[in-house]
Short mmCIF file of C-alpha atoms in Angstrom, two decimals:
data_model
loop_
_atom_site.label_atom_id
_atom_site.label_comp_id
_atom_site.label_asym_id
_atom_site.label_seq_id
_atom_site.Cartn_x
_atom_site.Cartn_y
_atom_site.Cartn_z
CA MET A 1266 27.74 -8.71 27.03
CA ILE A 1267 25.57 -11.79 27.65
CA THR A 1268 27.68 -14.93 27.88
CA GLY A 1269 27.15 -17.31 24.99
CA VAL A 1270 26.14 -14.77 22.35
CA PRO A 1271 28.77 -14.72 19.58
CA THR A 1272 30.40 -11.34 19.04
CA GLU A 1273 29.85 -11.57 15.29
CA PHE A 1274 26.13 -11.04 15.68
CA ILE A 1275 25.14 -8.00 13.59
CA PRO A 1276 21.88 -6.37 14.68
CA PRO A 1277 19.38 -5.22 12.06
CA GLY A 1278 19.93 -1.74 10.70
CA PRO A 1279 19.77 0.31 7.51
CA GLN A 1280 21.97 -2.30 5.82
CA SER A 1281 19.11 -4.78 6.17
CA PHE A 1282 17.20 -2.81 3.51
CA ASP A 1283 19.96 -3.09 0.90
CA THR A 1284 18.44 -5.92 -1.11
CA PRO A 1285 20.66 -7.50 -3.78
CA PRO A 1286 19.53 -7.77 -7.41
CA ILE A 1287 17.29 -10.75 -8.10
CA ILE A 1288 19.02 -11.34 -11.44
CA ASP A 1289 22.78 -10.98 -11.61
CA GLY A 1290 23.80 -8.05 -13.74
CA VAL A 1291 20.37 -6.37 -13.55
CA ASP A 1292 21.03 -4.02 -10.67
CA TRP A 1293 17.66 -2.26 -10.76
CA PHE A 1294 15.61 -5.47 -10.46
CA THR A 1295 15.48 -5.82 -6.68
CA LYS A 1296 12.86 -7.15 -4.29
CA PRO A 1297 10.99 -3.80 -3.95
CA VAL A 1298 10.67 -3.60 -7.74
CA LEU A 1299 9.40 -7.19 -7.91
CA VAL A 1300 6.94 -6.69 -5.05
CA SER A 1301 5.55 -3.47 -6.56
CA ALA A 1302 5.18 -5.09 -9.98
CA LEU A 1303 3.35 -8.06 -8.45
CA THR A 1304 0.98 -5.77 -6.57
CA VAL A 1305 0.10 -3.96 -9.79
CA VAL A 1306 -0.62 -7.30 -11.45
CA VAL A 1307 -2.74 -8.44 -8.50
CA ILE A 1308 -4.78 -5.20 -8.43
CA ILE A 1309 -5.42 -5.24 -12.19
CA TRP A 1310 -6.32 -8.93 -12.17
CA PHE A 1311 -8.60 -8.61 -9.13
CA TYR A 1312 -10.71 -5.75 -10.47
CA TRP A 1313 -10.78 -7.21 -13.99
CA ALA A 1314 -11.97 -10.56 -12.64
CA ALA A 1315 -14.46 -8.89 -10.29
CA SER A 1316 -16.05 -6.77 -13.01
CA ARG A 1317 -15.89 -8.89 -16.17
CA LYS A 1318 -19.10 -10.81 -15.36
CA SER A 1319 -21.09 -8.20 -13.48
CA ALA A 1320 -24.54 -9.25 -12.37
CA ILE A 1321 -27.38 -7.86 -10.29
CA VAL A 1322 -26.78 -10.67 -7.83
CA PRO A 1323 -23.00 -10.41 -7.46
CA SER A 1324 -20.63 -13.32 -7.14
CA ARG A 1325 -18.27 -13.42 -4.18
CA LEU A 1326 -15.48 -11.91 -6.22
CA GLN A 1327 -17.72 -9.18 -7.60
CA PHE A 1328 -19.00 -8.44 -4.10
CA ALA A 1329 -15.40 -8.15 -2.80
CA GLY A 1330 -14.47 -5.83 -5.66
CA GLU A 1331 -17.51 -3.62 -5.13
CA LEU A 1332 -16.82 -3.55 -1.39
CA GLY A 1333 -13.24 -2.45 -1.95
CA TYR A 1334 -14.19 0.16 -4.52
CA ASN A 1335 -17.08 1.52 -2.48
CA PHE A 1336 -14.86 1.85 0.59
CA VAL A 1337 -12.52 4.23 -1.24
CA ARG A 1338 -15.33 6.02 -3.10
CA ASN A 1339 -17.63 6.59 -0.12
CA SER A 1340 -15.36 6.60 2.92
CA ILE A 1341 -12.41 8.47 1.41
CA ALA A 1342 -13.19 10.33 -1.83
CA ARG A 1343 -16.75 11.48 -1.10
CA ASP A 1344 -16.18 12.32 2.54
CA ALA A 1345 -12.80 14.04 2.10
CA ILE A 1346 -13.33 15.90 -1.20
CA GLY A 1347 -16.94 16.65 -0.48
CA SER A 1348 -17.97 18.08 -3.84
CA GLN A 1349 -19.89 16.84 -6.84
CA GLU A 1350 -16.54 16.37 -8.61
CA TYR A 1351 -15.21 13.66 -6.33
CA MET A 1352 -16.00 10.81 -8.72
CA LYS A 1353 -13.33 11.85 -11.22
CA TYR A 1354 -10.65 11.29 -8.56
CA VAL A 1355 -11.88 7.90 -7.36
CA PRO A 1356 -9.83 5.82 -9.87
CA TYR A 1357 -6.58 7.45 -8.76
CA LEU A 1358 -7.41 7.25 -5.07
CA CYS A 1359 -8.57 3.64 -5.36
CA GLY A 1360 -5.45 2.56 -7.25
CA LEU A 1361 -3.21 4.51 -4.88
CA PHE A 1362 -4.83 3.03 -1.77
CA TYR A 1363 -4.57 -0.59 -2.81
CA PHE A 1364 -1.08 -0.15 -4.27
CA ILE A 1365 0.21 1.27 -0.98
CA LEU A 1366 -1.77 -1.25 1.09
CA LEU A 1367 -0.47 -4.31 -0.75
CA ASN A 1368 3.10 -3.04 -0.79
CA ASN A 1369 2.90 -2.36 2.94
CA VAL A 1370 1.31 -5.71 3.76
CA ALA A 1371 4.08 -7.42 1.80
CA GLY A 1372 6.24 -6.73 4.85
CA THR A 1373 4.39 -9.43 6.79
CA ILE A 1374 3.82 -11.96 4.01
CA PRO A 1375 6.10 -15.02 4.37
CA LEU A 1376 8.85 -15.37 1.75
CA VAL A 1377 8.33 -11.74 0.71
CA GLN A 1378 8.60 -9.92 4.02
CA PHE A 1379 9.64 -6.57 2.65
CA PRO A 1380 7.54 -3.37 2.72
CA THR A 1381 8.33 -1.47 -0.47
CA PHE A 1382 7.78 1.93 1.13
CA SER A 1383 10.50 1.30 3.68
CA HIS A 1384 12.71 2.68 0.87
CA ILE A 1385 12.27 6.45 1.01
CA GLY A 1386 12.39 6.82 -2.78
CA TRP A 1387 9.11 4.94 -3.21
CA ALA A 1388 7.39 7.14 -0.63
CA TYR A 1389 8.76 10.27 -2.33
CA VAL A 1390 7.36 9.20 -5.72
CA ALA A 1391 3.89 8.47 -4.27
CA ALA A 1392 3.85 11.83 -2.47
CA ILE A 1393 5.08 13.76 -5.53
CA MET A 1394 2.37 12.16 -7.68
CA SER A 1395 -0.30 13.32 -5.24
CA TRP A 1396 1.35 16.75 -4.99
CA ILE A 1397 1.29 17.18 -8.76
CA ILE A 1398 -2.36 16.09 -9.00
CA TYR A 1399 -3.84 18.29 -6.30
CA ASN A 1400 -1.86 21.34 -7.38
CA THR A 1401 -2.73 20.77 -11.05
CA VAL A 1402 -6.47 20.49 -10.40
CA GLY A 1403 -6.33 23.55 -8.17
CA ILE A 1404 -4.57 25.61 -10.83
CA ARG A 1405 -6.99 24.41 -13.51
CA LYS A 1406 -9.96 25.54 -11.43
CA HIS A 1407 -8.68 28.81 -9.99
CA GLY A 1408 -5.89 29.82 -12.38
CA LEU A 1409 -2.26 30.19 -11.29
CA TRP A 1410 -2.67 33.45 -9.39
CA GLY A 1411 -6.08 32.48 -8.07
CA TYR A 1412 -4.73 29.18 -6.77
CA PHE A 1413 -1.74 30.87 -5.15
CA LYS A 1414 -4.10 33.31 -3.46
CA HIS A 1415 -6.44 30.47 -2.52
CA GLN A 1416 -3.66 28.53 -0.79
CA THR A 1417 -1.75 31.38 0.85
CA MET A 1418 -4.30 34.09 1.71
CA PRO A 1419 -6.90 32.77 4.13
CA ALA A 1420 -10.26 34.52 4.00
CA GLY A 1421 -10.99 36.86 6.89
CA VAL A 1422 -7.36 37.52 7.82
CA PRO A 1423 -6.52 41.23 8.21
CA VAL A 1424 -4.42 42.74 5.44
CA TRP A 1425 -1.66 43.73 7.87
CA LEU A 1426 -1.18 40.04 8.79
CA MET A 1427 -0.78 38.88 5.17
CA PRO A 1428 3.03 39.39 5.00
CA LEU A 1429 3.27 36.90 7.86
CA MET A 1430 0.54 34.51 6.73
CA ILE A 1431 1.54 34.16 3.05
CA PRO A 1432 4.96 32.53 3.65
CA ILE A 1433 3.55 30.38 6.47
CA GLU A 1434 0.64 29.17 4.33
CA PHE A 1435 2.87 28.67 1.30
CA ILE A 1436 5.31 26.51 3.24
CA SER A 1437 2.50 24.61 4.95
CA ASN A 1438 0.28 24.00 1.91
CA ILE A 1439 2.75 23.79 -0.94
CA VAL A 1440 6.16 22.74 0.45
CA VAL A 1441 5.56 20.67 3.58
CA ARG A 1442 2.66 18.50 2.43
CA PRO A 1443 4.60 16.11 0.13
CA ILE A 1444 7.43 15.92 2.66
CA SER A 1445 5.10 15.02 5.52
CA LEU A 1446 3.18 12.54 3.33
CA SER A 1447 6.31 10.68 2.29
CA LEU A 1448 8.14 10.75 5.64
CA ARG A 1449 5.12 9.52 7.59
CA LEU A 1450 4.71 6.50 5.32
CA PHE A 1451 8.41 5.77 5.06
CA ALA A 1452 9.14 6.14 8.80
CA ASN A 1453 6.35 3.78 9.83
CA MET A 1454 7.33 1.09 7.31
CA PHE A 1455 11.04 1.42 8.08
CA ALA A 1456 10.59 1.33 11.86
CA GLY A 1457 8.09 -1.53 11.75
CA HIS A 1458 10.35 -3.68 9.57
CA ILE A 1459 13.36 -2.99 11.80
CA LEU A 1460 11.34 -3.99 14.86
CA LEU A 1461 10.25 -7.25 13.24
CA LEU A 1462 13.82 -8.03 12.23
CA VAL A 1463 15.01 -7.45 15.78
CA PHE A 1464 12.55 -10.00 17.19
CA VAL A 1465 12.89 -12.57 14.39
CA LEU A 1466 16.66 -12.49 13.90
CA GLY A 1467 17.35 -12.02 17.61
CA GLY A 1468 15.18 -15.03 18.45
CA HIS A 1469 16.82 -17.11 15.71
CA TYR A 1470 20.28 -16.25 17.00
CA MET A 1471 19.47 -17.11 20.60
CA VAL A 1472 17.77 -20.39 19.69
CA PHE A 1473 20.18 -21.77 17.11
CA GLU A 1474 23.53 -20.09 17.64
CA ALA A 1475 23.86 -18.91 21.23
CA ASP A 1476 24.62 -22.39 22.59
CA ASN A 1477 22.85 -21.52 25.84
CA ILE A 1478 19.64 -23.20 26.95
CA LEU A 1479 18.44 -20.16 28.89
CA LEU A 1480 18.94 -17.91 25.90
CA ALA A 1481 17.20 -20.48 23.73
CA GLY A 1482 14.14 -20.17 25.96
CA VAL A 1483 14.32 -16.40 25.70
CA GLY A 1484 14.58 -16.75 21.94
CA VAL A 1485 11.33 -18.72 21.80
CA VAL A 1486 9.59 -16.04 23.86
CA THR A 1487 11.08 -13.45 21.51
CA TRP A 1488 9.49 -15.21 18.54
CA VAL A 1489 6.10 -15.17 20.30
CA PHE A 1490 6.42 -11.45 20.84
CA GLY A 1491 7.51 -11.18 17.22
CA LEU A 1492 4.21 -12.71 16.11
CA ALA A 1493 2.34 -10.13 18.22
CA ILE A 1494 4.44 -7.38 16.71
CA ALA A 1495 3.65 -8.72 13.24
CA GLY A 1496 -0.07 -8.45 13.98
CA LEU A 1497 0.37 -4.88 15.23
CA GLU A 1498 2.47 -4.06 12.16
CA LEU A 1499 -0.27 -5.38 9.87
CA PHE A 1500 -2.64 -2.90 11.50
CA VAL A 1501 -0.13 -0.05 11.12
CA GLN A 1502 0.47 -0.96 7.46
CA SER A 1503 -3.24 -0.71 6.74
CA ILE A 1504 -3.69 2.51 8.68
CA GLN A 1505 -0.77 4.18 6.91
CA ALA A 1506 -2.22 3.36 3.48
CA TYR A 1507 -5.56 4.81 4.63
CA ILE A 1508 -3.98 7.98 6.10
CA PHE A 1509 -1.92 8.62 2.96
CA VAL A 1510 -4.94 8.41 0.66
CA VAL A 1511 -7.27 10.34 3.00
CA LEU A 1512 -4.77 13.19 3.18
CA THR A 1513 -4.37 13.12 -0.60
CA ALA A 1514 -8.16 13.34 -0.99
CA GLN A 1515 -8.32 16.19 1.53
CA TYR A 1516 -5.61 18.09 -0.34
CA ILE A 1517 -7.53 17.64 -3.59
CA GLY A 1518 -10.71 18.84 -1.89
CA SER A 1519 -8.87 21.85 -0.47
CA ALA A 1520 -7.37 22.69 -3.88
CA ILE A 1521 -10.73 22.73 -5.70
CA ALA A 1522 -12.80 24.25 -2.89
CA ASP A 1523 -14.32 27.68 -3.47
CA ASP A 1524 -13.30 28.92 -0.03
CA HIS A 1525 -9.94 28.34 1.64
#
């Protein structure tokens, strides 16, 4: 043990994600709920304000709104779904992308500093919503049996291989997809927040409570590295929102495609 560091120091861990209720007696109203509600308000306000006075020569706000919308429409929905039907899925994909993005970025915003999707339940709900949507549209297009065949019987595979391929494809396309979607998002947000807490709380402890000038210097350096980690985490938060929505769009495109 390093001399000067009090033994009562508790390193960050899963307990760091147990946020208390914001209002006493209202157990469900925690920071993740507040952050998610605020992000919904921000998204609705932003696109309402950006579109309420549309003009041929857009204002800055309208330009920002169109840029954000076009990014999801052209770079995610059109490219990943790749059919003439992609436009009907743009509203969901756009809302999903910016909801996940803002909730992720909340982990690096001062005074908030909590990524909602570091709680596995939130990631599960987002993944289940996407799972329901891409399976529903696939069943509507192909029928129940047709969709099952579409997802589990790849074209061109010999009949004698089907007993092996059907369970593999079923597990891969139906069972594993929502699990991988949710765990990827959750694990990145959880790990990133833990890493930030280690640098921030560790630096604070060494500077203010270690009573050791050498450790105080190390604590300052730790804070500097913490800022660098925060910048890296901001990049990861954005990438994870993009990956989640791109995969959702690809699953939708796969579900409605004519060929497997």
